[in-house]
Coordinates of C-alpha atoms and ligand atoms in Angstrom, one line a residue:
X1 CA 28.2 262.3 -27.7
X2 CA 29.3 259.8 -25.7
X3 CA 31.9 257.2 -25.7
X4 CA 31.4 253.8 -25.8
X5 CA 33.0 250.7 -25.7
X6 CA 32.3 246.6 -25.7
X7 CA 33.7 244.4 -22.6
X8 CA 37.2 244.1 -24.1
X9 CA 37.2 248.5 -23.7
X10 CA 38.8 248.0 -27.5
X11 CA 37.9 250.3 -30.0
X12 CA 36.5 253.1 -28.1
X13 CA 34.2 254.9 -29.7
X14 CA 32.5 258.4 -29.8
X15 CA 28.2 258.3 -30.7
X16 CA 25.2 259.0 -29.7
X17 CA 23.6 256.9 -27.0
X18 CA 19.6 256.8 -27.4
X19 CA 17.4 255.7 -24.7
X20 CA 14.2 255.0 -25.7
X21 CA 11.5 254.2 -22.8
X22 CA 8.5 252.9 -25.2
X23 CA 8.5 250.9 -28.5
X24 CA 7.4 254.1 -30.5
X25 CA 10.8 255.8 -29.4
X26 CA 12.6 252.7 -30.7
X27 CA 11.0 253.3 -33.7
X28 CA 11.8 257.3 -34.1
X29 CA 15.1 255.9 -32.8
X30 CA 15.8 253.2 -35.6
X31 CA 17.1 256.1 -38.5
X32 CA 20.5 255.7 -40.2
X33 CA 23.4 254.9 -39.0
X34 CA 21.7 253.0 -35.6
X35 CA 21.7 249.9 -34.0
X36 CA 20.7 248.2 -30.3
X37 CA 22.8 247.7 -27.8
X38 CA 21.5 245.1 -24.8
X39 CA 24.1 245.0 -21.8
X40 CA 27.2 245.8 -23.6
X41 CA 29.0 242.3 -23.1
X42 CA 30.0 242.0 -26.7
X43 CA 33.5 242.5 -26.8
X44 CA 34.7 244.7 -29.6
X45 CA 32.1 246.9 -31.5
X46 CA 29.1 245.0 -32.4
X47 CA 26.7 246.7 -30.3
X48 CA 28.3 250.5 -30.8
X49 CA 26.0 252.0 -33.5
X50 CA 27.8 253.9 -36.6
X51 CA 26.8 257.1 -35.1
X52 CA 23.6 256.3 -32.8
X53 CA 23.5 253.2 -30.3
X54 CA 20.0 252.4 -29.1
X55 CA 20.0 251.5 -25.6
X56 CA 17.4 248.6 -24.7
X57 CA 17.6 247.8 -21.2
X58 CA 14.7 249.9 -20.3
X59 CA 13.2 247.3 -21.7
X60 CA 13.1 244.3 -18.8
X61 CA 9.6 243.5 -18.4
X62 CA 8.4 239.8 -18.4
X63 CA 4.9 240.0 -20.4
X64 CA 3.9 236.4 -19.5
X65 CA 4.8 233.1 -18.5
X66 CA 3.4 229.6 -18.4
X67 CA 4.6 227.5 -15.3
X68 CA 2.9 224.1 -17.3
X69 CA 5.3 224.2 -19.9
X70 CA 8.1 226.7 -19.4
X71 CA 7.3 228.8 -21.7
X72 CA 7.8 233.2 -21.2
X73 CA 7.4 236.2 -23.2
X74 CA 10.0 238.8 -22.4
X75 CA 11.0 242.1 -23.4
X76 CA 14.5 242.5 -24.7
X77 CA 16.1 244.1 -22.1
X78 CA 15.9 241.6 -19.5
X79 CA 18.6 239.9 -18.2
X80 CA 19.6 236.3 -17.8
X81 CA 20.5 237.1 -14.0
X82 CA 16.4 238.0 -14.2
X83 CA 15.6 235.2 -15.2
X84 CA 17.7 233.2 -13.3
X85 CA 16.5 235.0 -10.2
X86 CA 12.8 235.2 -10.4
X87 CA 12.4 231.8 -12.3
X88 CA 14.9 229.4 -11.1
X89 CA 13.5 229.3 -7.1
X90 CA 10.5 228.1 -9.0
X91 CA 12.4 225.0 -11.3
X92 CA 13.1 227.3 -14.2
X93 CA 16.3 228.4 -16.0
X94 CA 17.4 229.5 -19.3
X95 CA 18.0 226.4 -21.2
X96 CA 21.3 228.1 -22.4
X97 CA 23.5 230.6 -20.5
X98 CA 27.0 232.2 -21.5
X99 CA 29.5 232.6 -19.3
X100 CA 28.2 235.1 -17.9
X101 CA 24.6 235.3 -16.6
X102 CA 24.5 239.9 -17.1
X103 CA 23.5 239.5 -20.6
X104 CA 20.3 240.5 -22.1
X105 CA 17.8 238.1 -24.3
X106 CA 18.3 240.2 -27.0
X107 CA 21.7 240.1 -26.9
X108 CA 21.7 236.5 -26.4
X109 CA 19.5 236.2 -29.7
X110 CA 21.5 238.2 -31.7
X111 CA 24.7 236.5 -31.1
X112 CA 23.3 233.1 -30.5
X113 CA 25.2 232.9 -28.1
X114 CA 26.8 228.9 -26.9
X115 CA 26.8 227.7 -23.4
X116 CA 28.7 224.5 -21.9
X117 CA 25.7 222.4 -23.7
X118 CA 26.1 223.9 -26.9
X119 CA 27.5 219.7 -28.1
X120 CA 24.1 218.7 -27.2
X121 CA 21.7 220.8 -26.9
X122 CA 22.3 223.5 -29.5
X123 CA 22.3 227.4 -28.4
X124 CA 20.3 229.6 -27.3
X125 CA 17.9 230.5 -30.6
X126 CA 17.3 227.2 -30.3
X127 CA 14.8 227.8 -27.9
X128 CA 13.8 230.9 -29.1
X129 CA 10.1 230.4 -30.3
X130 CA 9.5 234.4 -31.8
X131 CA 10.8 237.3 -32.1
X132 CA 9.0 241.0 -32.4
X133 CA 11.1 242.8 -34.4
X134 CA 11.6 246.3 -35.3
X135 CA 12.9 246.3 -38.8
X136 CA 14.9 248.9 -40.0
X137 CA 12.5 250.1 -42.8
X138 CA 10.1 250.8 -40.3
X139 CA 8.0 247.7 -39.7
X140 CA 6.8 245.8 -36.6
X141 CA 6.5 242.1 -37.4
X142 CA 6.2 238.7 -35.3
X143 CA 9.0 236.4 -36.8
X144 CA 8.9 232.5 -36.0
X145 CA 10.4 229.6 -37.5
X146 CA 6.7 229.3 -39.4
X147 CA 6.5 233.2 -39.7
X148 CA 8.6 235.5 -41.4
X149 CA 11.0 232.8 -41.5
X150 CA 13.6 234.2 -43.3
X151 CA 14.1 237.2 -40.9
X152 CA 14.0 234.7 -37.8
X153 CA 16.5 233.1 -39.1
X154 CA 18.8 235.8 -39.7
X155 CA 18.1 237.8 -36.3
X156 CA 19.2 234.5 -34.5
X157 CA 22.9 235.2 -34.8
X158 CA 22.2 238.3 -37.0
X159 CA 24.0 240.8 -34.5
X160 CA 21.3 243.2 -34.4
X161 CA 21.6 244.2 -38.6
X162 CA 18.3 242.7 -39.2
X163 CA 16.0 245.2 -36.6
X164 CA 15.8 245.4 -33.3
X165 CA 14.4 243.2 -31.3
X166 CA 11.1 244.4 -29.2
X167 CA 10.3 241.2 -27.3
X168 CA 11.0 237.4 -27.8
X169 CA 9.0 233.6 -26.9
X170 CA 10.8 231.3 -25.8
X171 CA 11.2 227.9 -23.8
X172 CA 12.9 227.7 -20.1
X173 CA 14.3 224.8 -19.2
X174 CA 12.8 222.7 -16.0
X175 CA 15.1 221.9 -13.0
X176 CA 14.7 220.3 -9.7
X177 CA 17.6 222.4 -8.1
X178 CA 20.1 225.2 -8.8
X179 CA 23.1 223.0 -8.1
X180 CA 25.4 221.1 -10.6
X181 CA 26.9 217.8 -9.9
X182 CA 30.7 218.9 -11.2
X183 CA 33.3 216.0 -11.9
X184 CA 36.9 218.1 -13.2
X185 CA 39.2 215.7 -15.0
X186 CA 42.7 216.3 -15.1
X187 CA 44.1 216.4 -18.7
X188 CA 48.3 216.6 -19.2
X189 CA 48.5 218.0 -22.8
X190 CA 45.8 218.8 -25.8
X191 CA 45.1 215.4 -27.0
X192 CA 44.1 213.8 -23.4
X193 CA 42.1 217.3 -23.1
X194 CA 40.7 216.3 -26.8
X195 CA 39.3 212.9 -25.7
X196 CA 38.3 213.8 -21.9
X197 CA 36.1 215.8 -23.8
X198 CA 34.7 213.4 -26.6
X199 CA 34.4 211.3 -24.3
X200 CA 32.0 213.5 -22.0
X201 CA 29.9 214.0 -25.5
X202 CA 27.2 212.8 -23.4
X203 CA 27.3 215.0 -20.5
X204 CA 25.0 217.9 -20.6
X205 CA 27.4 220.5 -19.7
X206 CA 31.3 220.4 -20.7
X207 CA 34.2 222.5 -20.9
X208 CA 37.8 222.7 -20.6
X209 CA 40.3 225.7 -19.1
X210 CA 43.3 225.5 -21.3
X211 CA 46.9 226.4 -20.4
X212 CA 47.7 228.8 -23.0
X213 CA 51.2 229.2 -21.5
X214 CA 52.6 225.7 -20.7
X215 CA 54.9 224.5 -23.8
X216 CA 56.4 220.9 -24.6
X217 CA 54.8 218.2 -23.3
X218 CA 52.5 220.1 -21.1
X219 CA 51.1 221.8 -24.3
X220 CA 47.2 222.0 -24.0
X221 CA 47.2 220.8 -20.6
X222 CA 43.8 221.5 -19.2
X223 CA 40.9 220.8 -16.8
X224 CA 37.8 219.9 -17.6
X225 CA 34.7 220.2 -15.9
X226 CA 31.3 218.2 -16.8
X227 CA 28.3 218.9 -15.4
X228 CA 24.5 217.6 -15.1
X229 CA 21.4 219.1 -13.3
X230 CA 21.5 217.8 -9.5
X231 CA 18.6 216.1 -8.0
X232 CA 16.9 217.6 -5.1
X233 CA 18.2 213.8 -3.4
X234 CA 21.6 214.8 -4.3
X235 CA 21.8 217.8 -2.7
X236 CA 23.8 218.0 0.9
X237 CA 21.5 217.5 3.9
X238 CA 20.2 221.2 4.8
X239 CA 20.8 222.6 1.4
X240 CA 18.3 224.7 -0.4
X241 CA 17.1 223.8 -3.2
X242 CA 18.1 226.8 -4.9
X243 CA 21.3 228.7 -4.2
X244 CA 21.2 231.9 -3.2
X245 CA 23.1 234.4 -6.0
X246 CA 25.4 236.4 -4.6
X247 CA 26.4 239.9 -6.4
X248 CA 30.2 240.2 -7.3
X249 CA 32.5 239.7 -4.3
X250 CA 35.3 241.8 -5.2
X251 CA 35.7 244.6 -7.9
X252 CA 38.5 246.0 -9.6
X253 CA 38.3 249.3 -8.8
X254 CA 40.5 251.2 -11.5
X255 CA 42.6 249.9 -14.9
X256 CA 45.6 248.6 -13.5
X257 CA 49.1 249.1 -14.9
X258 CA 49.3 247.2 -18.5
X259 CA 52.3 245.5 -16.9
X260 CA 50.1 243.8 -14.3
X261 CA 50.2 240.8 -16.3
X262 CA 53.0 239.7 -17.6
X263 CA 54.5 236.0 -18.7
X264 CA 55.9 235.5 -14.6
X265 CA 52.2 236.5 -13.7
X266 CA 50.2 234.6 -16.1
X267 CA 52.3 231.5 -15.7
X268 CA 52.4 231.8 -12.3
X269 CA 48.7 232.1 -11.8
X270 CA 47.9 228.9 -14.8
X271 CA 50.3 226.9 -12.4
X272 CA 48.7 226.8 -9.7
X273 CA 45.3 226.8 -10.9
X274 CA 46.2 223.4 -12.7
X275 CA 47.7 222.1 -9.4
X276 CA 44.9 222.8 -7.8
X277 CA 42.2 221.6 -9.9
X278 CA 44.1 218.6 -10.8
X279 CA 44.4 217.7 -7.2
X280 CA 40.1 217.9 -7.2
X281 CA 40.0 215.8 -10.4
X282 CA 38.1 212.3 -10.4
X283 CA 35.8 213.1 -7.9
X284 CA 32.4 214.5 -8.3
X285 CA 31.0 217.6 -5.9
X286 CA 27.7 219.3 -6.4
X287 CA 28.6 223.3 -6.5
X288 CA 26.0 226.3 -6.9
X289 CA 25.2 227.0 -10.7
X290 CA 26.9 230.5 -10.3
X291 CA 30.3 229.6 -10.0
X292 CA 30.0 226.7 -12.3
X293 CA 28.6 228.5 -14.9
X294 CA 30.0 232.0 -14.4
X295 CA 32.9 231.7 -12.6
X296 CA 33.7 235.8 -14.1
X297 CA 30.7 237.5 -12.4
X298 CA 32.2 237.0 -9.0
X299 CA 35.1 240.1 -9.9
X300 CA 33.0 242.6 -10.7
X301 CA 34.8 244.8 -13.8
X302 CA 37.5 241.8 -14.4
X303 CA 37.8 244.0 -17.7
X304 CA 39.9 246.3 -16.2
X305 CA 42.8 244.3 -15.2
X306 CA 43.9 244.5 -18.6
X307 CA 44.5 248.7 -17.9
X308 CA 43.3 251.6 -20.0
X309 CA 44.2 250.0 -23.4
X310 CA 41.6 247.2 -23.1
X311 CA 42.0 243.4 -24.6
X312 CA 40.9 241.3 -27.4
X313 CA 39.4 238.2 -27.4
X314 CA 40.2 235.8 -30.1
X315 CA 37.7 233.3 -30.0
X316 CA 37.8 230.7 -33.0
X317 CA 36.1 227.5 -33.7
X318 CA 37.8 224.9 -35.9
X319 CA 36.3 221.7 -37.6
X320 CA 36.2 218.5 -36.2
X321 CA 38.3 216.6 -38.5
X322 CA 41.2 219.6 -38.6
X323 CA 40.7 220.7 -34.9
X324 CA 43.6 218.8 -33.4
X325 CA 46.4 219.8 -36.1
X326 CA 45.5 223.5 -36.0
X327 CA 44.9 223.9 -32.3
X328 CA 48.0 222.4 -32.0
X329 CA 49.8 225.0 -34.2
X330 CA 47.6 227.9 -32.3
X331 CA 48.9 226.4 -28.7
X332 CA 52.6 226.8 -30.1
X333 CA 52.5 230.1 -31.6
X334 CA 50.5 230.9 -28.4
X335 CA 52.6 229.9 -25.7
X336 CA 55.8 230.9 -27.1
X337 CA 54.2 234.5 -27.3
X338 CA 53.8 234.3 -23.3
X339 CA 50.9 236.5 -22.8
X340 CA 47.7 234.9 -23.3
X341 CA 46.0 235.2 -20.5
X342 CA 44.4 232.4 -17.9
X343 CA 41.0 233.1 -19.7
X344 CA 41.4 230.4 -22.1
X345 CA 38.5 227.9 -22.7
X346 CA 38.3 225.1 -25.5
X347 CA 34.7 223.8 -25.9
X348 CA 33.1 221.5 -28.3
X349 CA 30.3 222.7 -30.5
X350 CA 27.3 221.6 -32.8
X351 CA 25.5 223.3 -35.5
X352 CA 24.2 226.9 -34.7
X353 CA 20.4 228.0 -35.9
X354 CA 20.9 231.5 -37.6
X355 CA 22.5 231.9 -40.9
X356 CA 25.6 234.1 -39.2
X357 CA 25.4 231.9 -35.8
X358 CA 29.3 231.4 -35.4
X359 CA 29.5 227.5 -34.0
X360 CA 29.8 224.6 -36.2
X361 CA 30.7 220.8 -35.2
X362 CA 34.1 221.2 -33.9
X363 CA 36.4 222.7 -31.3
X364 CA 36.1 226.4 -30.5
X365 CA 39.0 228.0 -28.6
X366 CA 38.5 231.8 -26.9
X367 CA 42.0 233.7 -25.8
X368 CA 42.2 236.7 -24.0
X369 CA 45.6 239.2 -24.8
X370 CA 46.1 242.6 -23.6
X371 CA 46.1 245.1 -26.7
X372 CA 49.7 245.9 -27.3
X373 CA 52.6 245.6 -29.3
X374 CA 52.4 243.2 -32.7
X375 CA 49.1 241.5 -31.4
X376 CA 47.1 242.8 -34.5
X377 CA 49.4 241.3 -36.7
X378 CA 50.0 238.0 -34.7
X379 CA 45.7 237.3 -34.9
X380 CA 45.8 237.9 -38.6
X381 CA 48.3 235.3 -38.9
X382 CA 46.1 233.2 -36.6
X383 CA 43.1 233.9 -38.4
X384 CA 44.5 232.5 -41.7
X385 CA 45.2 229.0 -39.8
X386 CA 41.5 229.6 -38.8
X387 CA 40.1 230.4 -42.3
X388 CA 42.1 227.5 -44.5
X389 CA 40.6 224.9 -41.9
X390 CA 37.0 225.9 -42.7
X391 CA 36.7 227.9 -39.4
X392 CA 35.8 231.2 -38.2
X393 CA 36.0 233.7 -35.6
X394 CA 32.8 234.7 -33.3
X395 CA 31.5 238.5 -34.2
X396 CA 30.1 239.1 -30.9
X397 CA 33.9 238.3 -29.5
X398 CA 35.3 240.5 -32.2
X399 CA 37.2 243.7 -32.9
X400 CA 39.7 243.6 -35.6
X401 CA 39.2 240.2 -38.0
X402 CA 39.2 241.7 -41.8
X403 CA 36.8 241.9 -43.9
X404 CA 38.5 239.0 -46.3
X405 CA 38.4 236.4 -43.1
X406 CA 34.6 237.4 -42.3
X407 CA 33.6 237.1 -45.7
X408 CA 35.2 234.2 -46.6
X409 CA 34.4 231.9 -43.7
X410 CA 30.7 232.5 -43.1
X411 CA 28.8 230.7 -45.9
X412 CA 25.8 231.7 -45.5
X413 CA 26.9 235.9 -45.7
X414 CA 25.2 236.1 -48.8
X415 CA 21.7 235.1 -48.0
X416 CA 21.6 237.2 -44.6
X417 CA 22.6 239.6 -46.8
X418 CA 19.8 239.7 -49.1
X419 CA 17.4 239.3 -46.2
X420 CA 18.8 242.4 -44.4
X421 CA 18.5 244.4 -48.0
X422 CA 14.8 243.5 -47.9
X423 CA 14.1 244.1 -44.1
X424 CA 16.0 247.2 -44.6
X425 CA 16.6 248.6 -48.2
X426 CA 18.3 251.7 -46.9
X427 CA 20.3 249.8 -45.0
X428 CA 19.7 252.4 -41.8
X429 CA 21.0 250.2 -39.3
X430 CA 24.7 249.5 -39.5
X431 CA 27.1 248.8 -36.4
X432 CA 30.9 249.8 -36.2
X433 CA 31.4 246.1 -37.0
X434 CA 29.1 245.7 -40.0
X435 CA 30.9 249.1 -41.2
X436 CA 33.9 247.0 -40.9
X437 CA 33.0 243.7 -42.2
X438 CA 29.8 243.6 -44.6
X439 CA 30.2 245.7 -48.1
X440 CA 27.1 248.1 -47.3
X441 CA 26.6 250.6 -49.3
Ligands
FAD1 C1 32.6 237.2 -19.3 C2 31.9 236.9 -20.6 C3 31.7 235.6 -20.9 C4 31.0 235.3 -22.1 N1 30.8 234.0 -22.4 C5 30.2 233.7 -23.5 C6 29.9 232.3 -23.8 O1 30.2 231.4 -23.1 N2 29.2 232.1 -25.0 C7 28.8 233.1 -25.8 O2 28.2 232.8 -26.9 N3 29.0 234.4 -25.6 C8 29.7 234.7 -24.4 N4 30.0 236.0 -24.2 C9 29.5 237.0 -25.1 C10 28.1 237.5 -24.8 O3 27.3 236.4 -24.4 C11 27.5 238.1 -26.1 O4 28.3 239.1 -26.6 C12 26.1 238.7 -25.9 O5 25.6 239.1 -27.1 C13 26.0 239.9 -24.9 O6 24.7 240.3 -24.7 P1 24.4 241.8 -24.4 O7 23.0 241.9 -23.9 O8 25.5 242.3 -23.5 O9 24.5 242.4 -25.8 P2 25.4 243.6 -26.4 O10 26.9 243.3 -26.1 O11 24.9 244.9 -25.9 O12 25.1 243.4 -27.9 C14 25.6 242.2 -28.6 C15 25.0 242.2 -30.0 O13 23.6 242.0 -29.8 C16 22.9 243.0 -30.5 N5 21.7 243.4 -29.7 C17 21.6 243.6 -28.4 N6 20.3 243.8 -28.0 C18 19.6 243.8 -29.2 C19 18.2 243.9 -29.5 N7 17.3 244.2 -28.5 N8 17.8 243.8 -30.8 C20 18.7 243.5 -31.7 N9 20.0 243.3 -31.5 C21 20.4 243.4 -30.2 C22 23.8 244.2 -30.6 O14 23.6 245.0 -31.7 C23 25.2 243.5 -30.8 O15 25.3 243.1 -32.2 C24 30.6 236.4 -23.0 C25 30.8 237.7 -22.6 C26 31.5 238.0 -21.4 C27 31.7 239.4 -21.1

């Protein structure tokens, strides 16, 4: 037994961690009570088996690629830092990357996971072309948008119930360079932070840090950055063409006290990150895509400056037409709490592609807190706001929503479900969050 844990080190739980090193030890490995885990950047328990985890980062070859049109086939255990690494020096990139780049591809298919161009551009099963799936009543099968459709469809955002995924098609995006051109705008409370980022609707990348502790008139004071592809003419005269990814700076080398951060910490730190991005606002600077697009991966183990009890993210999305009122109301209840940390981000989305993707047109909003005191109780409350605007909460940020708020805010719940019955009439695999959420019997 061993015990395991997502990012947020909340729940930790005991099971048995398999590591297959072919696709016929997958297979023996797919029995009840299993499910794959890729790097373990989920937060709560979606990738923590009911009482087996399937480890798949063995799994990190690159099967093919074609340099005429971008596309790759990949096993699931590859990175994005991979792919990053070997492909971008040669004008390639993901076409959509999280926040941070140490996930794998089958992680990034099972939570469909959103990048800055999510408005635009979609996420990331977007550009998923197939998917070779390992079901969980013991078939192989190709799955495509004209194949297999329906189990596509629900392994894009599926959380690993439908199978596990083997290997997966899909399209990289071409780039001249590796360097964004970045222009921060400075916004003084949450409607100027609302339009700046209507407004950049037509930037490719966009995203806002939110103060989650300023109150009054500062509430919802943010920055936001927008960002587009540089040209190789824009770059600064001696520059490479691509930038040379650096592995984490600094680590944090044990959990520090819980008390580390506190309200005088938090808002002492959102102060003066505000002054000093304000003070770079306007202007535009072209910046390595590392720090503009994972700003995280240079602490290595951030995850501990929460201490030994871990943290939960709350990360929501609302609908466009209710987004202001209620992230209004979460920004109050928020700030008055105190301790929210500086990892706040509000983001607009689009539709997702798989029937339990989590985005829909509207504003998300992701929250970090330390796990203490009435915090349980305080995100039920927020999750109700959530839930009566039509929202929902992201599974593969989750650790604690209820069954009721799942249930009721994913529409689609009850066609995955049938399509997981009939990929997997035993229903062997089942995660600690599908134990939690979905009625499986
Ligand atoms: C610092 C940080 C920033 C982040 N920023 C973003 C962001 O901007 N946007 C966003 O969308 N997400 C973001 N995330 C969340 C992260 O992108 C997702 O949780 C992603 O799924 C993690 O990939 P992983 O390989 O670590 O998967 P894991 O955490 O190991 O697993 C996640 C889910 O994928 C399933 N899974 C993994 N591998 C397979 C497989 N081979 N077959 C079937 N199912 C599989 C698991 O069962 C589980 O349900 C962030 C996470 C961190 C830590």
């Amino acid at each position: 037994m061993t015990t395991v844990s997502g990012w947020g080190r909340f729940p930790l739980v005991a099971c048995e961690m398999l590591r297959p090193r072919s696709f016929e030890g997958v297979a023996e490995a797919v029995v009840a009570g299993s499910v794959a885990r890729g790097n373990g950047r989920a937060y709560g328990d979606a990738a923590i088996g009911a009482t087996r985890t399937i480890a798949m980062t063995a799994f990190d070859r690159i099967r093919s690629f074609d340099p005429a049109t971008g596309r790759i086939r990949v096993e699931a255990g590859v990175l994005l830092s991979d792919l990053i690494d070997t492909f971008g020096p040669r004008g390639f990139l993901p076409s959509v990357v999280p926040g941070t780049r140490f996930v794998s591809v089958g992680g990034a298919i099972a939570a469909d996971v959103h990048g800055k161009n999510h408005h635009g551009e979609g996420g990331f099963g977007r550009y998923v072309d197939s998917i070779l799936l390992r079901t969980g009543a013991g078939e192989t099968i190709e799955a495509s948008r004209e194949q297999n459709s329906d189990a596509f469809f629900a392994t894009v955002g599926g959380m690993g119930l439908t199978g596990v995924i083997l290997e997966a098609t899909m399209r990289l995006r071409r780039v001249e360079t590796g360097w964004i051109r970045e222009r921060v705008i400075s916004a003084s409370d949450l409607d100027a932070a609302m339009r700046a980022l209507e407004a950049g609707d037509s930037a490719t990348y966009s995203v806002a840090w939110i103060d989650c502790v300023a109150r009054g008139r500062d509430l919802g004071r943010s920055l936001i950055y927008l960002g587009e592809h540089a040209r190789a003419g824009e770059l600064a005269q001696g520059a490479g063409r691509f930038p040379v990814g650096k592995d984490p700076g600094i680590a944090v080398p044990i959990d520090l006290p819980s008390t580390t951060l506190n309200r005088t910490s938090i808002r002492a730190f959102n102060e003066l990150y505000y002054r000093m991005g304000a003070r770079r606002a306007g202007g535009e600077r072209v910046v390595s895509l590392y720090p503009y697009f994972f700003p995280l991966d240079s602490v290595a183990d951030w995850n501990r400056i929460y201490g030994k009890r871990g943290f939960l993210q709350h990360q929501c999305v609302i609908p466009e037409v209710r987004a202001r009122e209620v992230l209004g109301e979460i920004l109050e209840r928020v700030s008055k709490r105190g301790d929210a940390s500086f990892l706040a981000v509000l983001k607009k989305l689009s539709h997702g592609d798989g029937l339990l993707s989590f985005p829909l047109p509207g504003y998300t909003l992701a929250l970090d807190f330390p796990v203490k005191g009435d915090i349980l109780i305080f995100l039920d409350e927020i999750d109700r706001l959530v839930v009566a605007a039509g929202g929902r909460i992201y599974l593969a940020k989750d650790a604690r929503q209820s069954r009721a708020t799942f249930q009721a805010s994913y529409p689609a719940l009850s066609r995955f479900n049938a399509i997981r019955k009939a990929l997997d009439p035993a229903c062997n695999i089942r995660s600690k969050l599908s134990q939690r959420l979905f009625d499986e019997v």
